[in-house]
Structures are given as structure tokens and as C-alpha cells.
Amino acid sequence: MMRFRMTLLAGAMMAAGAVQAADVATINGAGATFPYPIYAKWAEAYNKATGVKLNYQSIGSGGGIKQIKAKTVDFGATDDPMKGEELEDIGLVQFPAIMGGVVPVVNVAGVEAGKLKLDQAVLADIYLGKIANWNDAKIAALNPGMALPNKLISVVRRSDGSGTTALFTDYLAKVSPEWKETVGAGKAVKWPVGLGGKGNEGVASYVKQIDGAIGYVEYAYAKQNKLAHAQLKNKDGNYVQPDGETFAAAAANADWTSKPGYGVVLTEQAGAKAWPITGASFILVYKEPENCAATEAALKFFDYAYKNGSKLALDMDYVPMPASVVQQIKATWADEVKCDGVAAMAK
Amino acid sequence: MSNTLESSLEADKTHMHMNRSSRGFAMGDMVFKWTALFFALVVLLLLAGIIIMLAKGSVPAFEAFGWGFITLEDWDPVNEIYGAWAALVGTLVAAAIAMLIGLPLSFGIAIFITEMAPQWLKRPVGTAIELLAAVPSIIYGMWGLFFFAPWFAAHIQPGLVATLGPLPLIGGLFQMPLLGGASGVSVLTAGIVLAIMIVPFMASVIRDVFEIVPPVLKESAYGIGATTWEVVWNVVLPYTKTGVVGGVMLGLGRAIGETMAVTFIIGNASQLGSSLLEPGTTIAAKLANEFNEADGLQMDALIAMGLLLFIITFIVLMLSKLLLMRLAATQEGRKT
């Protein structure tokens, strides 16, 4: 209903915008669902500050890429970064807007939030179906003194294609050769075991309900649903709790320029405090947009978000982009997004 | 029979109009006729459009996997290997369970309301059923996921496994699922919730057609000493069979195509379990889950599954027509 009303409004605004194209009243974007809550918050603040509206359809990363390819939106959003050559082919610029973490959540009798410790091999083995009971010696070895029940593990994962899954499977493929070999990484994979829940909500509700379940969700969903998250062992060998600090630590050591379009995946990063399943969500705009004013308006929105949106992001358990990266992104805008040969953001 | 009666009545009416009316009246009739024809053609055009688009969209999938696409169980987006088998079987099995439970229930309800219920009870029960038909499917899905599935897993599933599990032949269908088992999320629970969803549709249609049976027919049967069952079986059913089959097909169609509720309860596992208590998936659930994020061959494979769903529905409709024709033929035979 809410979105329907927003669309209606956007439709009306678009009709109005067509008359005076130079003055963009509405920015149209579509794509990833994971950053949708924070984009909506930013949009609200931006609208108050400037009067410009953002109409963002959270239809999924794949949908976002499709929409920007079809030029029906001013920017596309994707959790799964597009590859360099593909960006070149279509003439798109990609940059990260926000970061977040994926956390394993469990429902095991007697296990409180943040108490259970898992390492790379054990998490991969659980998702491979090789560790099938909570009283398995391998889990017990990581959690001395914890009373783990004799209970079958119900593996829960996403049934829909999703950026969250892309991050999670990318992590598993990095830490487990067997996972890489037999399953691989992607927005949807051929899961060896498990129940599929639709969306972060679907996974959260399965985990909440099934005694002995383990799942993975965006951190914000784990928090909202008060699910018991687990600690993970990171690349440096430390057990870390998921929070803004450890997500930021994962991003701190990343070499953003190593991949075209900032397309680094922040899983299993080095760093004493780094949370191993961290990722950024990306924005796509055209290098030489047909509707220049609209693209410019979109960039201005993200410029505003980088500058003023950090507190909102932290409140909602997202991680804002570090200042150094924002500098690089702005340089990229100036270099690459051109209107009739002039940088769109040359102001 | 009733059709020819209707059309002859219609013809009489037009004659009457023609006789006493002016040209303007005939003109109005023409406009009405063409408008109606136009609307009917729009439906056909839409149908043709859907078939063409589905067929066109599924060409790459069939080119990549041949007819094996239908019988391939794999669904592996990472390696771009797609097969429809698990979803196809899941669709048919869940719908079959729904019909197995829903059909007798619907008949019972319809017979009770039309033949046995006291007058004061008919309306409340009838209205309640119609209200049930208006409940959005997501509600059934949530109810199934949050309430029914856990309850089923705790109270019914262990009993089923203990009693039906050891039986020969069907025992394999009732083995404890390897996976957790406590969730109750399975093909069987999805089928049961589907049954609950389609009962209101089937029951209200069947009730409506039962009610058009002329009382004189039933009363004569009662008069010569027939029991309620005999009246229903020998008088009501033969008189209403077209409508009844139509109602049943409506229910079956919904069971095959239902998306949201099934997605919630069936567990969305792309592997085919041997037991009904294992999670599975259906074509509609798979489409709902993966359409958003799919591209390339995965999208083609999903569209091809859409085509399969369309073909299944078509076959079901055809079978129902055949059934009706067969029924009509045997009845003709009986009369002579």
C-alpha cells in the first residue's frame, strides 16, 4: 500500500517533471532490497532538506540491473557488483553507497545471543550437511563448557535470489574448498541441504520457529527479530561479534581500487576486528546519461547521503562509506559521468 | 438440453423485440452483439499472446537442455543447469493431496447445506464458506507457517510416521524427514493448507449447482423411498455433473497455480525428497522466489516452467471435458 502510494505520487511527479525537465523533482531508482530501509530514510531527510523526492523500488539487485539497462530509472542498485567489462560494455559507472553485514543466527535451546562460536570450517560443514547435529564434536570443540543439545540441525537459507546469499556463499566458497567445488557462489545456488525462506523475513521466521535451526540474515533483521546471532572466527583468527565496528573494520583494509567499479566483496578480510561476512551495496548510473539532469540529481542525492547520512545509517546498523572512499568516489564521478563532455557534478 | 432451451428463449425474445420495435432497437442490438464479441475476442487474444510469449521465452531453455529440461531434477544457478522435474512433481503432488482431502470435504459441505441442514443453519454456513473464499492467500500462508506447520509437526507428524511409515508401498511417503523434522514445513502440509484454501471455492460452486436441481425431481425420488444418499447419487449428481466438474476444476486450478501460501509452507527445496514430509517446491513457488533476481538462462528456464504450468492447466481442462463427454455418452447409453 505504502509503495503503491509512493508510486502513484512518483507517477504524478514524473508527469509534472516532464514539463520542466531541467528542474528534477523526483529521482527514480530501483534495485537491491538490502539497502532499501536506509535509502528510504535518506530520501526522507533529503526531501526535507531540498524538496526533491526519491522514488526507490526495492525489486531486487537483478531487477535493478535490468531497469538501468532498460533506462527506465535514473540509477540502479545492486548488492552483487557488476564486473568491469560488463560495466564498460554498457557504459555504466558503479560505486558503493552503504555497507552492512550478514550474520549467522541460531535457535538452539540454552544458547544465548552472541555466545555460540563458529569457525569457517564448521559453518561450511553445517551448510554442506556434513555436521548434522548440534552435539557434534566439532561444534563442541569450539565451545568448551557450553551445553549443546542432541538435536538435528535445521539449515535455513534464502529461497529467492538475493545479494545476501551472494555474500554468504562468496564467504563459504572462500573458506571452504569443498563448498567452492560442489556448490559455488551466487545470488542463488544449489543448496545441498536446507529449507528455503523467502526474503530476510522468511529466513528469520523459520529460524525463530524451528528448534535447532541455523540461518543467515542481514544484521538489521537479526536485531529487529531478536534472533540469537553467533560469533565468527575471522581471517586473523579472532572471534568477533557482528556490529558496526567489526563491519567497518572489514572495510578499512579493503583495497577499493583493486576492482573496477569498486566491485570488491568484503568477505574474509584481514584485520583483527574484521567481521568476515561484510559487503557493500552498489549504485549504477550511466557515464553519458540521456537524461543528464536526472543523473545529476541522483548523484547529488548520494553526495548528500555521504555527507549527512552517516548517523542515520549507523542508527539502522548499516556502515557508512569511509571518508577516504567517498573522496575516491567523487573523483570517479568527476572523471567519468559526463554530460555533453562536461562533468555532471562539476560544482 | 438447458442450453438449447435458453437459446430458443433468447430467439423468442429477439423476435418479440424485432416485431414491436423500431430500427433503433435493432441497431442497439447490433452494437451490443459486436461489443460482446469484441470482449470475447479480447480474452482469446490475451490467451494467444500469453502462449506466444511463453513459448518464445522458453525456446533458449529447451535449446539448452532439450526435452530433458522436463525430466532433469537439477536446479543449479551457479553452473547454469536447470531442470523442471522437482518443481513439476511438487506441483502435481501438492495439488493431488489438496484434491484428495478437499474433494470429499467440499461434497460433504455442499450435500449438508442443500439436503440436510435445517433452514436456519443454511445461510450462516453458506456465508461462512463464502467468507473463507475471500481470505487472501497470504493469510493462509502465514497461518500455515506460524501455526499449522509447527502444530502438525508436533502432534500429527510423529503419529503418521509411526503408523503409515512401516507400511509397504506407501510407507516410503511417510518417513521422518532427515532435515530437522521439527519444522513441519513440507509438501504434505502445503497440500493440506491448499486443501483448506480450495474447499470454499469448490463447496460454494457445488452447493450452488446442487440448488438448481428442481425440487420435483428430488421429491419424486424421496417419494418412492430413496434415501438422502440415493437422491444425491442418482438424481442430484447426474443432473448437475457439468457444474460440479466445473467447480472441481476451479479448485484444482487454484491448487496448481497457488503461489504465496505454498511458498510459505512448502520449504522451497529444489531437490525431490522421497517422503511427503520433506520440503519441496512447486512451479508457481519457484517463479515467485526466483523471478526477481533471475537473468540469462535462469530467466529462460523460469519462463519455460511457466509454459509447463500453462500446459498442465490446459491438460487438466481437457481431461475434465473428456470426462464430461464420457459421462454424457454413458448416460445416453443407459437411456436407450
PDB file of N, CA and C in Angstrom, chain A residues 37-78:
ATOM      1  N   PRO A  37      15.827   0.075   3.385  1.00  0.00           N
ATOM      2  CA  PRO A  37      15.443   0.852   4.573  1.00  0.00           C
ATOM      3  C   PRO A  37      16.260   2.133   4.746  1.00  0.00           C
ATOM      4  N   ILE A  38      17.563   2.059   4.492  1.00  0.00           N
ATOM      5  CA  ILE A  38      18.379   3.249   4.700  1.00  0.00           C
ATOM      6  C   ILE A  38      18.175   4.248   3.558  1.00  0.00           C
ATOM      7  N   TYR A  39      17.979   3.757   2.318  1.00  0.00           N
ATOM      8  CA  TYR A  39      17.695   4.686   1.226  1.00  0.00           C
ATOM      9  C   TYR A  39      16.400   5.449   1.509  1.00  0.00           C
ATOM     10  N   ALA A  40      15.429   4.735   2.060  1.00  0.00           N
ATOM     11  CA  ALA A  40      14.153   5.382   2.365  1.00  0.00           C
ATOM     12  C   ALA A  40      14.349   6.474   3.416  1.00  0.00           C
ATOM     13  N   LYS A  41      15.160   6.163   4.426  1.00  0.00           N
ATOM     14  CA  LYS A  41      15.432   7.160   5.479  1.00  0.00           C
ATOM     15  C   LYS A  41      16.152   8.376   4.905  1.00  0.00           C
ATOM     16  N   TRP A  42      17.185   8.089   4.098  1.00  0.00           N
ATOM     17  CA  TRP A  42      17.932   9.179   3.467  1.00  0.00           C
ATOM     18  C   TRP A  42      17.007  10.026   2.606  1.00  0.00           C
ATOM     19  N   ALA A  43      16.122   9.341   1.872  1.00  0.00           N
ATOM     20  CA  ALA A  43      15.223  10.046   0.959  1.00  0.00           C
ATOM     21  C   ALA A  43      14.338  11.011   1.738  1.00  0.00           C
ATOM     22  N   GLU A  44      13.886  10.538   2.908  1.00  0.00           N
ATOM     23  CA  GLU A  44      13.028  11.377   3.749  1.00  0.00           C
ATOM     24  C   GLU A  44      13.780  12.645   4.178  1.00  0.00           C
ATOM     25  N   ALA A  45      15.015  12.437   4.649  1.00  0.00           N
ATOM     26  CA  ALA A  45      15.824  13.573   5.099  1.00  0.00           C
ATOM     27  C   ALA A  45      16.139  14.509   3.931  1.00  0.00           C
ATOM     28  N   TYR A  46      16.448  13.905   2.778  1.00  0.00           N
ATOM     29  CA  TYR A  46      16.816  14.690   1.609  1.00  0.00           C
ATOM     30  C   TYR A  46      15.627  15.513   1.119  1.00  0.00           C
ATOM     31  N   ASN A  47      14.456  14.892   1.186  1.00  0.00           N
ATOM     32  CA  ASN A  47      13.244  15.590   0.760  1.00  0.00           C
ATOM     33  C   ASN A  47      12.976  16.800   1.650  1.00  0.00           C
ATOM     34  N   LYS A  48      13.223  16.622   2.947  1.00  0.00           N
ATOM     35  CA  LYS A  48      13.018  17.734   3.880  1.00  0.00           C
ATOM     36  C   LYS A  48      14.011  18.857   3.585  1.00  0.00           C
ATOM     37  N   ALA A  49      15.243  18.469   3.258  1.00  0.00           N
ATOM     38  CA  ALA A  49      16.295  19.463   3.055  1.00  0.00           C
ATOM     39  C   ALA A  49      16.167  20.179   1.714  1.00  0.00           C
ATOM     40  N   THR A  50      15.761  19.448   0.674  1.00  0.00           N
ATOM     41  CA  THR A  50      15.817  20.031  -0.670  1.00  0.00           C
ATOM     42  C   THR A  50      14.488  20.046  -1.407  1.00  0.00           C
ATOM     43  N   GLY A  51      13.512  19.265  -0.925  1.00  0.00           N
ATOM     44  CA  GLY A  51      12.240  19.186  -1.633  1.00  0.00           C
ATOM     45  C   GLY A  51      12.242  18.184  -2.780  1.00  0.00           C
ATOM     46  N   VAL A  52      13.394  17.558  -3.029  1.00  0.00           N
ATOM     47  CA  VAL A  52      13.468  16.568  -4.101  1.00  0.00           C
ATOM     48  C   VAL A  52      13.088  15.190  -3.552  1.00  0.00           C
ATOM     49  N   LYS A  53      12.270  14.476  -4.315  1.00  0.00           N
ATOM     50  CA  LYS A  53      11.807  13.168  -3.845  1.00  0.00           C
ATOM     51  C   LYS A  53      12.617  12.045  -4.481  1.00  0.00           C
ATOM     52  N   LEU A  54      12.784  10.973  -3.721  1.00  0.00           N
ATOM     53  CA  LEU A  54      13.400   9.778  -4.278  1.00  0.00           C
ATOM     54  C   LEU A  54      12.348   8.684  -4.324  1.00  0.00           C
ATOM     55  N   ASN A  55      12.168   8.135  -5.530  1.00  0.00           N
ATOM     56  CA  ASN A  55      11.244   7.023  -5.684  1.00  0.00           C
ATOM     57  C   ASN A  55      12.079   5.773  -5.908  1.00  0.00           C
ATOM     58  N   TYR A  56      12.206   4.952  -4.853  1.00  0.00           N
ATOM     59  CA  TYR A  56      13.062   3.771  -4.952  1.00  0.00           C
ATOM     60  C   TYR A  56      12.229   2.497  -4.877  1.00  0.00           C
ATOM     61  N   GLN A  57      12.300   1.691  -5.913  1.00  0.00           N
ATOM     62  CA  GLN A  57      11.576   0.420  -5.937  1.00  0.00           C
ATOM     63  C   GLN A  57      12.527  -0.689  -5.518  1.00  0.00           C
ATOM     64  N   SER A  58      12.265  -1.293  -4.371  1.00  0.00           N
ATOM     65  CA  SER A  58      13.179  -2.349  -3.936  1.00  0.00           C
ATOM     66  C   SER A  58      12.759  -3.674  -4.550  1.00  0.00           C
ATOM     67  N   ILE A  59      13.151  -3.877  -5.804  1.00  0.00           N
ATOM     68  CA  ILE A  59      12.706  -5.062  -6.547  1.00  0.00           C
ATOM     69  C   ILE A  59      13.780  -6.130  -6.629  1.00  0.00           C
ATOM     70  N   GLY A  60      14.922  -5.899  -6.010  1.00  0.00           N
ATOM     71  CA  GLY A  60      15.991  -6.886  -6.073  1.00  0.00           C
ATOM     72  C   GLY A  60      17.119  -6.424  -6.985  1.00  0.00           C
ATOM     73  N   SER A  61      18.321  -6.926  -6.702  1.00  0.00           N
ATOM     74  CA  SER A  61      19.501  -6.474  -7.439  1.00  0.00           C
ATOM     75  C   SER A  61      19.390  -6.755  -8.934  1.00  0.00           C
ATOM     76  N   GLY A  62      18.938  -7.967  -9.257  1.00  0.00           N
ATOM     77  CA  GLY A  62      18.813  -8.326 -10.671  1.00  0.00           C
ATOM     78  C   GLY A  62      17.871  -7.373 -11.382  1.00  0.00           C
ATOM     79  N   GLY A  63      16.763  -7.067 -10.723  1.00  0.00           N
ATOM     80  CA  GLY A  63      15.789  -6.133 -11.274  1.00  0.00           C
ATOM     81  C   GLY A  63      16.390  -4.748 -11.459  1.00  0.00           C
ATOM     82  N   GLY A  64      17.218  -4.333 -10.497  1.00  0.00           N
ATOM     83  CA  GLY A  64      17.848  -3.024 -10.588  1.00  0.00           C
ATOM     84  C   GLY A  64      18.744  -2.921 -11.816  1.00  0.00           C
ATOM     85  N   ILE A  65      19.518  -3.988 -12.058  1.00  0.00           N
ATOM     86  CA  ILE A  65      20.410  -4.002 -13.222  1.00  0.00           C
ATOM     87  C   ILE A  65      19.583  -3.968 -14.508  1.00  0.00           C
ATOM     88  N   LYS A  66      18.507  -4.753 -14.505  1.00  0.00           N
ATOM     89  CA  LYS A  66      17.643  -4.782 -15.691  1.00  0.00           C
ATOM     90  C   LYS A  66      17.045  -3.404 -15.974  1.00  0.00           C
ATOM     91  N   GLN A  67      16.588  -2.754 -14.910  1.00  0.00           N
ATOM     92  CA  GLN A  67      15.918  -1.459 -15.080  1.00  0.00           C
ATOM     93  C   GLN A  67      16.885  -0.392 -15.575  1.00  0.00           C
ATOM     94  N   ILE A  68      18.108  -0.396 -15.066  1.00  0.00           N
ATOM     95  CA  ILE A  68      19.043   0.642 -15.524  1.00  0.00           C
ATOM     96  C   ILE A  68      19.471   0.341 -16.961  1.00  0.00           C
ATOM     97  N   LYS A  69      19.570  -0.949 -17.298  1.00  0.00           N
ATOM     98  CA  LYS A  69      19.876  -1.305 -18.691  1.00  0.00           C
ATOM     99  C   LYS A  69      18.778  -0.824 -19.619  1.00  0.00           C
ATOM    100  N   ALA A  70      17.533  -0.953 -19.153  1.00  0.00           N
ATOM    101  CA  ALA A  70      16.394  -0.528 -19.968  1.00  0.00           C
ATOM    102  C   ALA A  70      16.189   0.977 -19.889  1.00  0.00           C
ATOM    103  N   LYS A  71      16.985   1.651 -19.084  1.00  0.00           N
ATOM    104  CA  LYS A  71      16.918   3.105 -18.923  1.00  0.00           C
ATOM    105  C   LYS A  71      15.564   3.591 -18.412  1.00  0.00           C
ATOM    106  N   THR A  72      14.884   2.764 -17.633  1.00  0.00           N
ATOM    107  CA  THR A  72      13.614   3.200 -17.066  1.00  0.00           C
ATOM    108  C   THR A  72      13.814   3.893 -15.725  1.00  0.00           C
ATOM    109  N   VAL A  73      15.032   3.832 -15.176  1.00  0.00           N
ATOM    110  CA  VAL A  73      15.307   4.504 -13.907  1.00  0.00           C
ATOM    111  C   VAL A  73      16.563   5.374 -14.058  1.00  0.00           C
ATOM    112  N   ASP A  74      16.739   6.291 -13.112  1.00  0.00           N
ATOM    113  CA  ASP A  74      17.906   7.174 -13.169  1.00  0.00           C
ATOM    114  C   ASP A  74      19.135   6.497 -12.572  1.00  0.00           C
ATOM    115  N   PHE A  75      18.896   5.608 -11.592  1.00  0.00           N
ATOM    116  CA  PHE A  75      20.009   4.794 -11.102  1.00  0.00           C
ATOM    117  C   PHE A  75      19.513   3.402 -10.739  1.00  0.00           C
ATOM    118  N   GLY A  76      20.422   2.435 -10.893  1.00  0.00           N
ATOM    119  CA  GLY A  76      20.114   1.079 -10.479  1.00  0.00           C
ATOM    120  C   GLY A  76      20.905   0.788  -9.220  1.00  0.00           C
ATOM    121  N   ALA A  77      20.448  -0.204  -8.430  1.00  0.00           N
ATOM    122  CA  ALA A  77      21.170  -0.545  -7.211  1.00  0.00           C
ATOM    123  C   ALA A  77      21.335  -2.053  -7.170  1.00  0.00           C
ATOM    124  N   THR A  78      22.536  -2.505  -6.817  1.00  0.00           N
ATOM    125  CA  THR A  78      22.770  -3.942  -6.747  1.00  0.00           C
ATOM    126  C   THR A  78      23.706  -4.274  -5.589  1.00  0.00           C
TER     127      THR A  78
END
